[in-house]
Amino acid sequence: MDSAPHVETLDRWICSYTRHAPLALCIRELNRLLALESVAPAIGGNGPVLDVGCGDGFWWTLLDRKSEDVYGVDIARTEVSQAASRIRAEVGDISRDRPFPDIEFEQIIGNCSLEHVRDIDSALKNLRSCAAPGARLVLFVPSVQWAFHGITQRMLLRRAPRISMAIAGAFNGFFQHWHLYSVPVWQRLLSQHRWTVTKAYGLGSPRSEFLFRLFLPSSFVAFLFKSVFGSYPNRALVLVPDMALTPVRRLLAWALQGPLVPFESPTAYEYMIVAEATGDGS
């Protein structure tokens, strides 16, 4: 299963992402990239790919896919305007309409997007309708307990559970998480829309989670900066030579070792669920 990228490739990814997004987001996105590359041979498929909730499309600048084969849909016009320079992107609501109605996709990737879609049943129905026979769906979704991770939250959960639950609720509310389900629940939900789950993994380790929590406050500031100015302040790091970023590169490389864990693991902050389209997609 393991087809993790070479050290040089990972270093290039880290350099690229630290110049694009805040460190907490870098850790999450790089972990997903590593996880996806680890299972890529088992997923297969060389045809068109649909990225659901594609954001600015930066992900695809690091993966070995031709940009003309990658399509993206997102509800945010500002994000799509940036993604359009990297992939074929359009504004759309997956819960209302089938994206790119003339195309059947061999791969569909939801990079932590479907948990934000309130009408999940309509979204899964539309995704199934645009899937080619035997298409693979790869979902990254938060684990049920992700907001209770971290030393502070674990301590509060033992001694002041109401406060811990209020903090977890604030996190999920801020990120607009409508759906926090276990893997068996996702499996049942997907099966109702003719998706058969073939594999499920957990993402996360104590090291990556520690760094994510450490850099989360500064990342909130960067998020607000992007809300006002349209991009993260990290873009200024393009002026910084690679050598100056060496401590950060080494720190992230250390934290990102072993991106996949069993989905039952208490350290799993996300699930990666792989499903195959079955039956008639109409």
Short mmCIF file of C-alpha atoms in Angstrom, two decimals:
data_model
loop_
_atom_site.label_atom_id
_atom_site.label_comp_id
_atom_site.label_asym_id
_atom_site.label_seq_id
_atom_site.Cartn_x
_atom_site.Cartn_y
_atom_site.Cartn_z
CA MET A 1 0.00 0.00 0.00
CA ASP A 2 2.81 2.43 0.90
CA SER A 3 3.92 4.64 -1.97
CA ALA A 4 4.93 7.63 0.13
CA PRO A 5 6.86 10.32 -1.71
CA HIS A 6 10.64 10.56 -1.55
CA VAL A 7 12.26 12.82 1.01
CA GLU A 8 13.04 15.38 -1.69
CA THR A 9 9.40 15.45 -2.80
CA LEU A 10 8.13 15.90 0.74
CA ASP A 11 10.62 18.71 1.30
CA ARG A 12 9.40 20.43 -1.87
CA TRP A 13 5.79 20.07 -0.71
CA ILE A 14 6.64 21.56 2.68
CA CYS A 15 8.47 24.51 1.12
CA SER A 16 5.56 25.18 -1.22
CA TYR A 17 2.84 24.95 1.42
CA THR A 18 4.61 27.03 4.07
CA ARG A 19 4.78 29.82 1.48
CA HIS A 20 1.08 29.46 0.76
CA ALA A 21 -0.85 28.78 3.98
CA PRO A 22 -0.48 29.05 7.79
CA LEU A 23 1.36 26.23 9.52
CA ALA A 24 -1.67 24.58 11.13
CA LEU A 25 -3.32 24.28 7.71
CA CYS A 26 -0.01 23.13 6.20
CA ILE A 27 0.14 20.23 8.63
CA ARG A 28 -3.40 19.11 7.81
CA GLU A 29 -3.08 19.50 4.04
CA LEU A 30 0.33 17.82 3.85
CA ASN A 31 -0.93 14.93 5.95
CA ARG A 32 -3.80 14.45 3.49
CA LEU A 33 -1.44 14.62 0.53
CA LEU A 34 0.80 11.98 2.08
CA ALA A 35 -2.18 9.79 2.90
CA LEU A 36 -3.57 10.07 -0.62
CA GLU A 37 -0.20 9.23 -2.18
CA SER A 38 0.12 6.22 0.14
CA VAL A 39 -3.02 4.61 -1.25
CA ALA A 40 -2.84 5.94 -4.82
CA PRO A 41 -1.90 2.58 -6.43
CA ALA A 42 -4.92 0.90 -4.83
CA ILE A 43 -7.26 3.67 -5.95
CA GLY A 44 -6.08 3.71 -9.57
CA GLY A 45 -7.83 5.69 -12.28
CA ASN A 46 -6.28 7.96 -14.89
CA GLY A 47 -9.41 9.70 -16.12
CA PRO A 48 -10.94 13.00 -15.06
CA VAL A 49 -10.93 13.92 -11.38
CA LEU A 50 -13.51 16.04 -9.55
CA ASP A 51 -12.36 18.01 -6.51
CA VAL A 52 -15.43 18.82 -4.39
CA GLY A 53 -14.87 22.02 -2.44
CA CYS A 54 -11.68 22.67 -4.37
CA GLY A 55 -10.86 25.97 -2.68
CA ASP A 56 -8.02 27.74 -4.44
CA GLY A 57 -6.86 24.51 -6.12
CA PHE A 58 -3.34 24.79 -4.72
CA TRP A 59 -3.34 21.10 -3.78
CA TRP A 60 -3.11 20.12 -7.43
CA THR A 61 0.07 22.09 -8.08
CA LEU A 62 1.87 19.48 -5.96
CA LEU A 63 0.31 16.30 -7.34
CA ASP A 64 1.32 14.56 -10.55
CA ARG A 65 -1.89 15.20 -12.46
CA LYS A 66 -2.45 17.12 -15.67
CA SER A 67 -4.42 20.27 -14.89
CA GLU A 68 -6.80 19.64 -17.79
CA ASP A 69 -7.86 16.35 -16.14
CA VAL A 70 -8.75 18.00 -12.83
CA TYR A 71 -12.09 19.73 -12.34
CA GLY A 72 -13.15 21.61 -9.24
CA VAL A 73 -16.35 22.98 -7.79
CA ASP A 74 -16.73 25.35 -4.85
CA ILE A 75 -19.38 27.75 -3.57
CA ALA A 76 -16.85 30.54 -2.95
CA ARG A 77 -16.30 32.74 -6.00
CA THR A 78 -13.06 34.20 -4.67
CA GLU A 79 -11.61 30.72 -4.22
CA VAL A 80 -12.74 29.55 -7.65
CA SER A 81 -11.20 32.62 -9.28
CA GLN A 82 -7.82 31.51 -7.89
CA ALA A 83 -8.38 27.83 -8.64
CA ALA A 84 -9.18 28.60 -12.29
CA SER A 85 -5.50 29.31 -12.92
CA ARG A 86 -4.60 25.80 -11.73
CA ILE A 87 -7.51 23.51 -12.65
CA ARG A 88 -10.86 23.67 -14.45
CA ALA A 89 -12.96 25.19 -11.70
CA GLU A 90 -16.47 26.56 -11.50
CA VAL A 91 -18.76 28.00 -8.87
CA GLY A 92 -21.47 25.59 -7.77
CA ASP A 93 -23.37 24.04 -4.89
CA ILE A 94 -22.97 20.27 -4.93
CA SER A 95 -26.15 19.86 -2.88
CA ARG A 96 -28.23 21.60 -5.57
CA ASP A 97 -26.77 20.66 -8.94
CA ARG A 98 -24.68 18.02 -10.61
CA PRO A 99 -21.30 19.58 -11.47
CA PHE A 100 -20.02 19.43 -15.05
CA PRO A 101 -23.07 17.49 -16.34
CA ASP A 102 -21.33 16.36 -19.55
CA ILE A 103 -18.48 14.58 -17.74
CA GLU A 104 -18.29 11.28 -15.86
CA PHE A 105 -15.48 11.26 -13.31
CA GLU A 106 -13.26 8.30 -12.50
CA GLN A 107 -12.15 9.85 -9.23
CA ILE A 108 -13.98 12.21 -6.89
CA ILE A 109 -12.15 13.75 -3.96
CA GLY A 110 -13.75 15.54 -1.05
CA ASN A 111 -10.89 17.22 0.79
CA CYS A 112 -12.63 18.01 4.08
CA SER A 113 -15.58 19.52 2.25
CA LEU A 114 -18.67 17.34 2.65
CA GLU A 115 -18.89 17.89 6.39
CA HIS A 116 -19.64 21.53 5.54
CA VAL A 117 -22.58 20.68 3.24
CA ARG A 118 -25.82 20.87 5.19
CA ASP A 119 -27.86 18.73 2.76
CA ILE A 120 -25.48 15.79 2.64
CA ASP A 121 -27.96 13.40 1.01
CA SER A 122 -28.46 15.64 -2.02
CA ALA A 123 -24.71 16.14 -2.28
CA LEU A 124 -23.98 12.40 -2.29
CA LYS A 125 -26.76 11.83 -4.81
CA ASN A 126 -25.29 14.42 -7.18
CA LEU A 127 -21.80 13.00 -6.77
CA ARG A 128 -23.04 9.53 -7.62
CA SER A 129 -24.78 10.85 -10.73
CA CYS A 130 -21.52 12.30 -12.10
CA ALA A 131 -19.42 9.22 -11.31
CA ALA A 132 -18.24 6.86 -14.04
CA PRO A 133 -18.94 3.13 -13.57
CA GLY A 134 -16.60 1.83 -10.88
CA ALA A 135 -15.43 5.34 -9.97
CA ARG A 136 -13.61 5.87 -6.68
CA LEU A 137 -14.67 8.41 -4.08
CA VAL A 138 -12.06 9.56 -1.55
CA LEU A 139 -13.39 11.50 1.42
CA PHE A 140 -11.41 13.29 4.08
CA VAL A 141 -13.73 14.07 6.99
CA PRO A 142 -13.15 15.03 10.65
CA SER A 143 -13.26 12.28 13.23
CA VAL A 144 -16.04 12.38 15.78
CA GLN A 145 -13.66 13.32 18.60
CA TRP A 146 -11.29 15.66 16.75
CA ALA A 147 -12.28 18.73 18.79
CA PHE A 148 -11.49 16.93 22.06
CA HIS A 149 -7.85 16.30 21.11
CA GLY A 150 -5.02 18.13 22.82
CA ILE A 151 -3.74 18.20 26.39
CA THR A 152 -6.02 21.03 27.52
CA GLN A 153 -9.17 19.49 26.09
CA ARG A 154 -8.40 16.06 27.55
CA MET A 155 -7.84 17.61 30.98
CA LEU A 156 -11.05 19.63 30.76
CA LEU A 157 -13.01 16.60 29.59
CA ARG A 158 -12.00 14.80 32.78
CA ARG A 159 -12.48 17.68 35.20
CA ALA A 160 -14.91 20.11 33.57
CA PRO A 161 -16.71 18.29 30.75
CA ARG A 162 -19.23 21.09 30.17
CA ILE A 163 -16.41 23.53 29.42
CA SER A 164 -14.67 20.99 27.19
CA MET A 165 -17.87 20.34 25.26
CA ALA A 166 -18.52 24.09 24.91
CA ILE A 167 -15.03 24.56 23.44
CA ALA A 168 -15.54 21.62 21.07
CA GLY A 169 -18.87 23.07 19.99
CA ALA A 170 -17.24 26.45 19.35
CA PHE A 171 -14.58 24.81 17.18
CA ASN A 172 -17.15 22.90 15.14
CA GLY A 173 -19.37 25.94 14.86
CA PHE A 174 -16.52 28.14 13.67
CA PHE A 175 -15.57 25.60 11.00
CA GLN A 176 -19.25 24.99 10.12
CA HIS A 177 -19.17 21.23 10.63
CA TRP A 178 -22.66 19.85 10.01
CA HIS A 179 -21.60 16.20 9.97
CA LEU A 180 -19.38 14.48 12.53
CA TYR A 181 -19.89 10.75 12.09
CA SER A 182 -18.02 7.55 12.83
CA VAL A 183 -16.76 5.42 9.95
CA PRO A 184 -19.66 2.90 10.24
CA VAL A 185 -22.17 5.77 10.00
CA TRP A 186 -20.41 7.20 6.92
CA GLN A 187 -20.40 3.70 5.45
CA ARG A 188 -24.15 3.36 5.91
CA LEU A 189 -24.81 6.87 4.59
CA LEU A 190 -22.70 6.29 1.48
CA SER A 191 -24.32 2.92 0.80
CA GLN A 192 -27.72 4.62 0.63
CA HIS A 193 -26.41 6.50 -2.41
CA ARG A 194 -24.76 3.48 -4.09
CA TRP A 195 -21.24 4.01 -2.80
CA THR A 196 -19.56 0.93 -1.30
CA VAL A 197 -16.78 1.66 1.18
CA THR A 198 -13.69 -0.42 0.38
CA LYS A 199 -11.13 1.09 2.76
CA ALA A 200 -11.05 3.43 5.73
CA TYR A 201 -8.06 4.93 7.50
CA GLY A 202 -7.31 7.40 10.23
CA LEU A 203 -5.03 10.39 9.84
CA GLY A 204 -2.98 11.84 12.63
CA SER A 205 -0.29 11.23 15.19
CA PRO A 206 0.51 12.80 18.56
CA ARG A 207 3.32 14.79 16.92
CA SER A 208 1.28 16.30 14.11
CA GLU A 209 -1.62 16.99 16.45
CA PHE A 210 0.65 18.74 18.95
CA LEU A 211 2.05 21.05 16.26
CA PHE A 212 -1.41 21.68 14.80
CA ARG A 213 -2.69 22.85 18.18
CA LEU A 214 0.48 24.87 18.79
CA PHE A 215 0.12 26.83 15.55
CA LEU A 216 -3.69 27.07 15.54
CA PRO A 217 -3.96 30.53 17.22
CA SER A 218 -1.64 32.17 14.68
CA SER A 219 -3.49 30.37 11.90
CA PHE A 220 -6.77 31.94 13.01
CA VAL A 221 -5.12 35.34 12.54
CA ALA A 222 -3.94 34.29 9.08
CA PHE A 223 -7.47 33.13 8.24
CA LEU A 224 -8.87 36.54 9.17
CA PHE A 225 -6.14 38.18 7.09
CA LYS A 226 -7.20 36.13 4.08
CA SER A 227 -10.85 37.04 4.66
CA VAL A 228 -9.90 40.69 4.23
CA PHE A 229 -7.11 40.61 1.66
CA GLY A 230 -7.88 37.44 -0.33
CA SER A 231 -4.71 35.48 0.45
CA TYR A 232 -2.73 34.30 3.45
CA PRO A 233 0.17 36.45 4.68
CA ASN A 234 2.45 33.43 4.14
CA ARG A 235 2.80 34.48 0.52
CA ALA A 236 5.43 36.94 1.73
CA LEU A 237 7.67 33.94 2.43
CA VAL A 238 8.38 33.61 -1.29
CA LEU A 239 11.03 36.25 -0.58
CA VAL A 240 12.68 33.97 1.99
CA PRO A 241 15.32 31.49 0.72
CA ASP A 242 14.77 27.77 1.29
CA MET A 243 17.73 27.57 3.68
CA ALA A 244 16.10 30.05 6.04
CA LEU A 245 13.07 27.75 6.25
CA THR A 246 15.17 24.72 7.22
CA PRO A 247 14.04 24.59 10.89
CA VAL A 248 10.37 24.66 9.85
CA ARG A 249 10.97 22.10 7.09
CA ARG A 250 12.63 19.68 9.51
CA LEU A 251 9.95 20.21 12.14
CA LEU A 252 7.11 19.45 9.73
CA ALA A 253 8.93 16.47 8.19
CA TRP A 254 9.34 15.05 11.71
CA ALA A 255 5.68 15.63 12.56
CA LEU A 256 4.36 14.12 9.33
CA GLN A 257 6.02 10.72 9.64
CA GLY A 258 3.48 7.90 9.52
CA PRO A 259 0.45 9.81 8.20
CA LEU A 260 -1.95 6.83 8.34
CA VAL A 261 -3.24 5.17 11.50
CA PRO A 262 -6.18 2.80 12.09
CA PHE A 263 -9.43 4.76 11.97
CA GLU A 264 -10.22 3.48 15.48
CA SER A 265 -7.02 5.07 16.83
CA PRO A 266 -7.57 7.70 19.54
CA THR A 267 -5.03 9.93 17.75
CA ALA A 268 -7.04 9.99 14.49
CA TYR A 269 -8.32 13.52 13.92
CA GLU A 270 -9.65 12.73 10.44
CA TYR A 271 -10.81 9.75 8.42
CA MET A 272 -9.88 8.95 4.86
CA ILE A 273 -12.70 6.87 3.40
CA VAL A 274 -12.40 5.21 0.00
CA ALA A 275 -15.61 4.07 -1.72
CA GLU A 276 -16.50 2.61 -5.11
CA ALA A 277 -19.51 3.52 -7.23
CA THR A 278 -21.87 0.58 -7.60
CA GLY A 279 -25.15 0.08 -9.44
CA ASP A 280 -26.77 2.61 -11.73
CA GLY A 281 -25.73 6.21 -11.19
CA SER A 282 -28.92 7.72 -12.60
#
